[in-house]
Tab-separated table of C-alpha atoms in Angstrom:
chain	number	residue	atom	x	y	z
A	1	UNK	CA	34.426	39.114	-85.893
A	2	UNK	CA	33.949	42.797	-85.230
A	3	UNK	CA	33.890	42.387	-81.450
A	4	UNK	CA	37.283	42.671	-79.681
A	5	UNK	CA	37.981	42.241	-75.981
A	6	UNK	CA	41.175	44.261	-76.332
A	7	UNK	CA	41.579	46.892	-78.985
A	8	UNK	CA	44.338	49.513	-78.801
A	9	UNK	CA	43.935	52.745	-80.648
A	10	UNK	CA	44.909	52.791	-84.307
A	11	UNK	CA	48.678	53.033	-84.478
A	12	UNK	CA	48.901	52.529	-80.716
A	13	UNK	CA	50.701	49.855	-78.673
A	14	UNK	CA	49.047	47.160	-76.589
A	15	UNK	CA	50.290	46.907	-72.974
A	16	UNK	CA	48.801	43.806	-71.358
A	17	UNK	CA	49.478	44.986	-67.786
A	18	UNK	CA	49.664	48.696	-68.485
A	19	UNK	CA	52.758	50.841	-68.054
A	20	UNK	CA	54.631	52.329	-65.115
A	21	UNK	CA	54.926	56.046	-64.466
A	22	UNK	CA	57.751	56.289	-67.023
A	23	UNK	CA	55.752	54.574	-69.743
A	24	UNK	CA	57.564	51.217	-69.583
A	25	UNK	CA	55.613	48.020	-70.257
A	26	UNK	CA	54.786	46.322	-66.934
A	27	UNK	CA	54.387	42.828	-68.395
A	28	UNK	CA	57.883	42.911	-69.913
A	29	UNK	CA	59.354	44.211	-66.652
A	30	UNK	CA	57.615	41.496	-64.598
A	31	UNK	CA	58.979	38.785	-66.924
A	32	UNK	CA	62.437	40.367	-66.919
A	33	UNK	CA	62.407	40.779	-63.130
A	34	UNK	CA	61.659	37.072	-62.680
A	35	UNK	CA	65.238	36.294	-63.737
A	36	UNK	CA	66.737	38.315	-60.886
A	37	UNK	CA	64.283	37.232	-58.176
A	38	UNK	CA	64.548	33.531	-59.053
A	39	UNK	CA	68.328	33.713	-59.465
A	40	UNK	CA	68.703	35.192	-55.987
A	41	UNK	CA	66.601	32.352	-54.595
A	42	UNK	CA	68.624	29.646	-56.353
A	43	UNK	CA	72.085	31.129	-55.762
A	44	UNK	CA	71.215	32.000	-52.169
A	45	UNK	CA	69.949	28.518	-51.370
A	46	UNK	CA	73.078	26.997	-52.960
A	47	UNK	CA	75.301	29.003	-50.585
A	48	UNK	CA	72.977	28.297	-47.662
A	49	UNK	CA	72.991	24.589	-48.522
A	50	UNK	CA	76.795	24.528	-48.511
A	51	UNK	CA	76.977	26.210	-45.096
A	52	UNK	CA	74.232	24.015	-43.670
A	53	UNK	CA	75.862	20.790	-44.857
A	54	UNK	CA	79.318	21.855	-43.686
A	55	UNK	CA	78.449	23.138	-40.220
A	56	UNK	CA	75.602	20.690	-39.608
A	57	UNK	CA	77.804	17.801	-40.709
A	58	UNK	CA	80.613	18.845	-38.375
A	59	UNK	CA	78.219	19.265	-35.449
A	60	UNK	CA	76.470	15.950	-36.032
A	61	UNK	CA	79.552	13.832	-36.652
A	62	UNK	CA	82.006	15.154	-34.071
A	63	UNK	CA	79.623	16.247	-31.313
A	64	UNK	CA	81.165	17.555	-28.112
A	65	UNK	CA	82.464	21.129	-28.068
A	66	UNK	CA	82.173	21.390	-31.858
A	67	UNK	CA	78.461	20.632	-31.654
A	68	UNK	CA	77.991	22.980	-28.688
A	69	UNK	CA	79.764	25.875	-30.409
A	70	UNK	CA	77.799	25.525	-33.646
A	71	UNK	CA	74.507	25.172	-31.765
A	72	UNK	CA	75.193	28.348	-29.767
A	73	UNK	CA	75.945	30.199	-33.013
A	74	UNK	CA	72.671	28.964	-34.504
A	75	UNK	CA	70.731	30.028	-31.406
A	76	UNK	CA	72.278	33.509	-31.512
A	77	UNK	CA	71.361	33.971	-35.175
A	78	UNK	CA	67.821	32.682	-34.674
A	79	UNK	CA	67.264	34.905	-31.642
A	80	UNK	CA	67.281	38.053	-33.808
A	81	UNK	CA	64.076	39.077	-35.610
A	82	UNK	CA	64.649	38.124	-39.237
A	83	UNK	CA	63.427	41.178	-41.122
A	84	UNK	CA	65.149	43.830	-38.928
A	85	UNK	CA	68.400	41.853	-39.198
A	86	UNK	CA	68.060	41.737	-42.996
A	87	UNK	CA	67.432	45.470	-43.046
A	88	UNK	CA	70.386	46.258	-40.790
A	89	UNK	CA	72.819	44.200	-42.864
A	90	UNK	CA	71.442	45.537	-46.165
A	91	UNK	CA	71.751	49.121	-44.944
A	92	UNK	CA	75.515	48.750	-44.532
A	93	UNK	CA	76.035	47.987	-48.233
A	94	UNK	CA	77.781	51.030	-49.771
A	95	UNK	CA	75.554	53.130	-51.991
A	96	UNK	CA	78.479	53.486	-54.396
A	97	UNK	CA	78.426	49.776	-55.226
A	98	UNK	CA	77.399	48.747	-58.722
A	99	UNK	CA	74.097	46.848	-59.165
A	100	UNK	CA	76.033	43.590	-59.651
A	101	UNK	CA	77.857	43.991	-56.331
A	102	UNK	CA	74.597	44.847	-54.579
A	103	UNK	CA	73.040	41.726	-56.109
A	104	UNK	CA	75.801	39.494	-54.722
A	105	UNK	CA	75.741	41.358	-51.405
A	106	UNK	CA	72.000	40.769	-50.933
A	107	UNK	CA	72.396	37.125	-51.961
A	108	UNK	CA	75.213	36.631	-49.445
A	109	UNK	CA	73.206	38.267	-46.644
A	110	UNK	CA	70.195	36.033	-47.278
A	111	UNK	CA	72.394	32.930	-47.446
A	112	UNK	CA	74.286	33.722	-44.231
A	113	UNK	CA	71.042	34.049	-42.289
A	114	UNK	CA	69.152	31.083	-43.739
A	115	UNK	CA	71.493	28.123	-43.209
A	116	UNK	CA	70.569	27.497	-39.571
A	117	UNK	CA	67.446	25.401	-40.157
A	118	UNK	CA	69.168	23.145	-42.669
A	119	UNK	CA	72.209	22.755	-40.402
A	120	UNK	CA	70.000	21.539	-37.552
A	121	UNK	CA	68.265	19.049	-39.855
A	122	UNK	CA	71.630	17.693	-41.043
A	123	UNK	CA	72.927	17.506	-37.468
A	124	UNK	CA	69.932	15.533	-36.221
A	125	UNK	CA	70.241	13.035	-39.064
A	126	UNK	CA	73.971	12.551	-38.604
A	127	UNK	CA	73.608	12.024	-34.860
A	128	UNK	CA	71.405	9.025	-35.638
A	129	UNK	CA	73.273	7.658	-38.660
A	130	UNK	CA	76.797	7.868	-37.227
A	131	UNK	CA	75.958	5.010	-34.841
A	132	UNK	CA	74.888	2.656	-37.637
A	133	UNK	CA	76.927	-0.485	-38.335
A	134	UNK	CA	78.078	0.592	-41.795
A	135	UNK	CA	79.483	3.830	-40.358
A	136	UNK	CA	81.353	1.941	-37.636
A	137	UNK	CA	82.691	-0.458	-40.274
A	138	UNK	CA	83.979	2.436	-42.366
A	139	UNK	CA	85.782	3.887	-39.330
A	140	UNK	CA	87.366	0.505	-38.527
A	141	UNK	CA	88.585	0.220	-42.112
A	142	UNK	CA	90.427	3.516	-41.680
A	143	UNK	CA	88.118	5.853	-43.616
A	144	UNK	CA	88.576	9.514	-42.781
A	145	UNK	CA	85.672	11.517	-41.309
A	146	UNK	CA	85.368	13.585	-44.514
A	147	UNK	CA	84.915	10.439	-46.591
A	148	UNK	CA	82.494	8.869	-44.112
A	149	UNK	CA	80.299	11.970	-44.102
A	150	UNK	CA	80.407	12.531	-47.879
A	151	UNK	CA	80.179	8.936	-49.113
A	152	UNK	CA	78.212	7.119	-46.428
A	153	UNK	CA	76.160	9.504	-44.308
A	154	UNK	CA	74.960	12.341	-46.568
A	155	UNK	CA	73.605	10.071	-49.350
A	156	UNK	CA	71.452	8.385	-46.723
A	157	UNK	CA	69.247	11.441	-46.388
A	158	UNK	CA	70.000	13.345	-49.607
A	159	UNK	CA	66.309	13.353	-50.554
A	160	UNK	CA	65.432	15.023	-47.252
A	161	UNK	CA	68.095	17.675	-47.854
A	162	UNK	CA	66.748	18.393	-51.342
A	163	UNK	CA	63.219	18.764	-49.998
A	164	UNK	CA	64.366	21.086	-47.198
A	165	UNK	CA	66.376	23.209	-49.643
A	166	UNK	CA	63.398	23.480	-51.991
A	167	UNK	CA	61.181	24.683	-49.166
A	168	UNK	CA	63.792	27.345	-48.281
A	169	UNK	CA	63.826	28.937	-51.751
A	170	UNK	CA	60.534	30.849	-51.176
A	171	UNK	CA	62.059	32.451	-48.075
A	172	UNK	CA	64.967	33.718	-50.158
A	173	UNK	CA	62.654	35.184	-52.791
A	174	UNK	CA	60.476	36.820	-50.141
A	175	UNK	CA	63.567	38.226	-48.444
A	176	UNK	CA	64.774	39.917	-51.626
A	177	UNK	CA	61.280	41.158	-52.414
A	178	UNK	CA	60.833	42.617	-48.924
A	179	UNK	CA	64.229	44.357	-48.901
A	180	UNK	CA	63.774	45.798	-52.399
A	181	UNK	CA	60.236	46.884	-51.513
A	182	UNK	CA	61.606	48.784	-48.512
A	183	UNK	CA	64.323	50.372	-50.646
A	184	UNK	CA	67.179	48.497	-48.934
A	185	UNK	CA	67.733	45.781	-51.531
A	186	UNK	CA	68.279	45.926	-55.250
A	187	UNK	CA	67.996	49.287	-56.941
A	188	UNK	CA	67.318	50.416	-60.504
A	189	UNK	CA	68.491	49.850	-63.198
A	190	UNK	CA	68.258	46.226	-61.971
A	191	UNK	CA	64.677	45.004	-62.250
A	192	UNK	CA	63.231	42.486	-59.801
A	193	UNK	CA	59.773	41.900	-58.390
A	194	UNK	CA	60.734	43.762	-55.231
A	195	UNK	CA	61.987	46.753	-57.225
A	196	UNK	CA	58.712	46.818	-59.172
A	197	UNK	CA	56.681	46.687	-55.977
A	198	UNK	CA	58.761	49.519	-54.542
A	199	UNK	CA	56.924	51.851	-56.923
A	200	UNK	CA	53.616	50.821	-55.318
A	201	UNK	CA	54.516	52.026	-51.803
A	202	UNK	CA	52.548	55.234	-52.161
A	203	UNK	CA	48.841	54.550	-51.659
A	204	UNK	CA	47.927	57.560	-53.778
A	205	UNK	CA	49.848	56.026	-56.667
A	206	UNK	CA	48.114	52.672	-56.142
A	207	UNK	CA	44.723	54.396	-56.094
A	208	UNK	CA	45.434	56.090	-59.424
A	209	UNK	CA	47.409	53.259	-61.053
A	210	UNK	CA	46.262	49.989	-59.411
A	211	UNK	CA	48.066	47.839	-61.991
A	212	UNK	CA	51.405	48.796	-60.404
A	213	UNK	CA	50.685	46.257	-57.649
A	214	UNK	CA	50.345	43.385	-60.169
A	215	UNK	CA	53.972	42.177	-59.650
A	216	UNK	CA	52.760	40.696	-56.352
A	217	UNK	CA	50.847	38.038	-58.346
A	218	UNK	CA	53.920	36.182	-59.712
A	219	UNK	CA	55.491	36.378	-56.233
A	220	UNK	CA	52.471	34.579	-54.737
A	221	UNK	CA	52.375	32.027	-57.568
A	222	UNK	CA	56.090	31.191	-57.338
A	223	UNK	CA	56.010	30.916	-53.528
A	224	UNK	CA	53.059	28.524	-53.676
A	225	UNK	CA	54.676	26.535	-56.497
A	226	UNK	CA	57.920	26.005	-54.591
A	227	UNK	CA	56.026	25.119	-51.410
A	228	UNK	CA	53.911	22.523	-53.231
A	229	UNK	CA	57.026	21.175	-54.968
A	230	UNK	CA	58.903	20.917	-51.674
A	231	UNK	CA	55.963	19.216	-49.971
A	232	UNK	CA	55.809	16.708	-52.815
A	233	UNK	CA	59.522	15.952	-52.574
A	234	UNK	CA	59.280	15.567	-48.811
A	235	UNK	CA	56.377	13.128	-49.123
A	236	UNK	CA	58.170	11.187	-51.851
A	237	UNK	CA	61.296	10.942	-49.679
A	238	UNK	CA	59.404	9.765	-46.592
A	239	UNK	CA	60.385	6.085	-46.121
A	240	UNK	CA	57.326	5.421	-43.951
A	241	UNK	CA	54.763	6.284	-46.616
């Protein structure tokens, strides 16, 4: 056929999504940036899951002043607006840090601020399950609280924890994207979706080079995918359906 939908000039190079202002292929950078954005979501939710299980498990099993102290800490953290708190903590990262240290710093910040919802879910489940007969039997047999929580209580709602963690991953990805977009997150030479969108802040640039805003498409797709996946896991784990 002589008709071609896409036909670069003779001897030229085909750029599916165009190039940035430095002539770099946008499609390659979007694919490459997916590694960083998704890794932050997965590593961040792993740290958040650990904190949520630890503190939520302690609050739900022991109750009393332990539960009150952890609940007050959760309420303090949740009383701050999320995005300004992210920005304030990200702004204190030294500008002299290497990109790897900034990556781990941003991941740690997102994890430290996202464990509260999971901790409350774990606490509410443990408050109900700790009164069950099998839990009382384990205590009478001399099992330690750590073993009771890890071997008897947590497996009882592991599917709910997995679903909740999956639904939290999009928040991590959006947090990194927002901070990098505002210039307070990852910085070049690291490439992430937020770093790519940072170049589209200037409306004059977007008007002249509209393809620079295309990295927002994979962000939307991944957020929807994780939300649908989490909803499916939650429905599959629902014992009443």
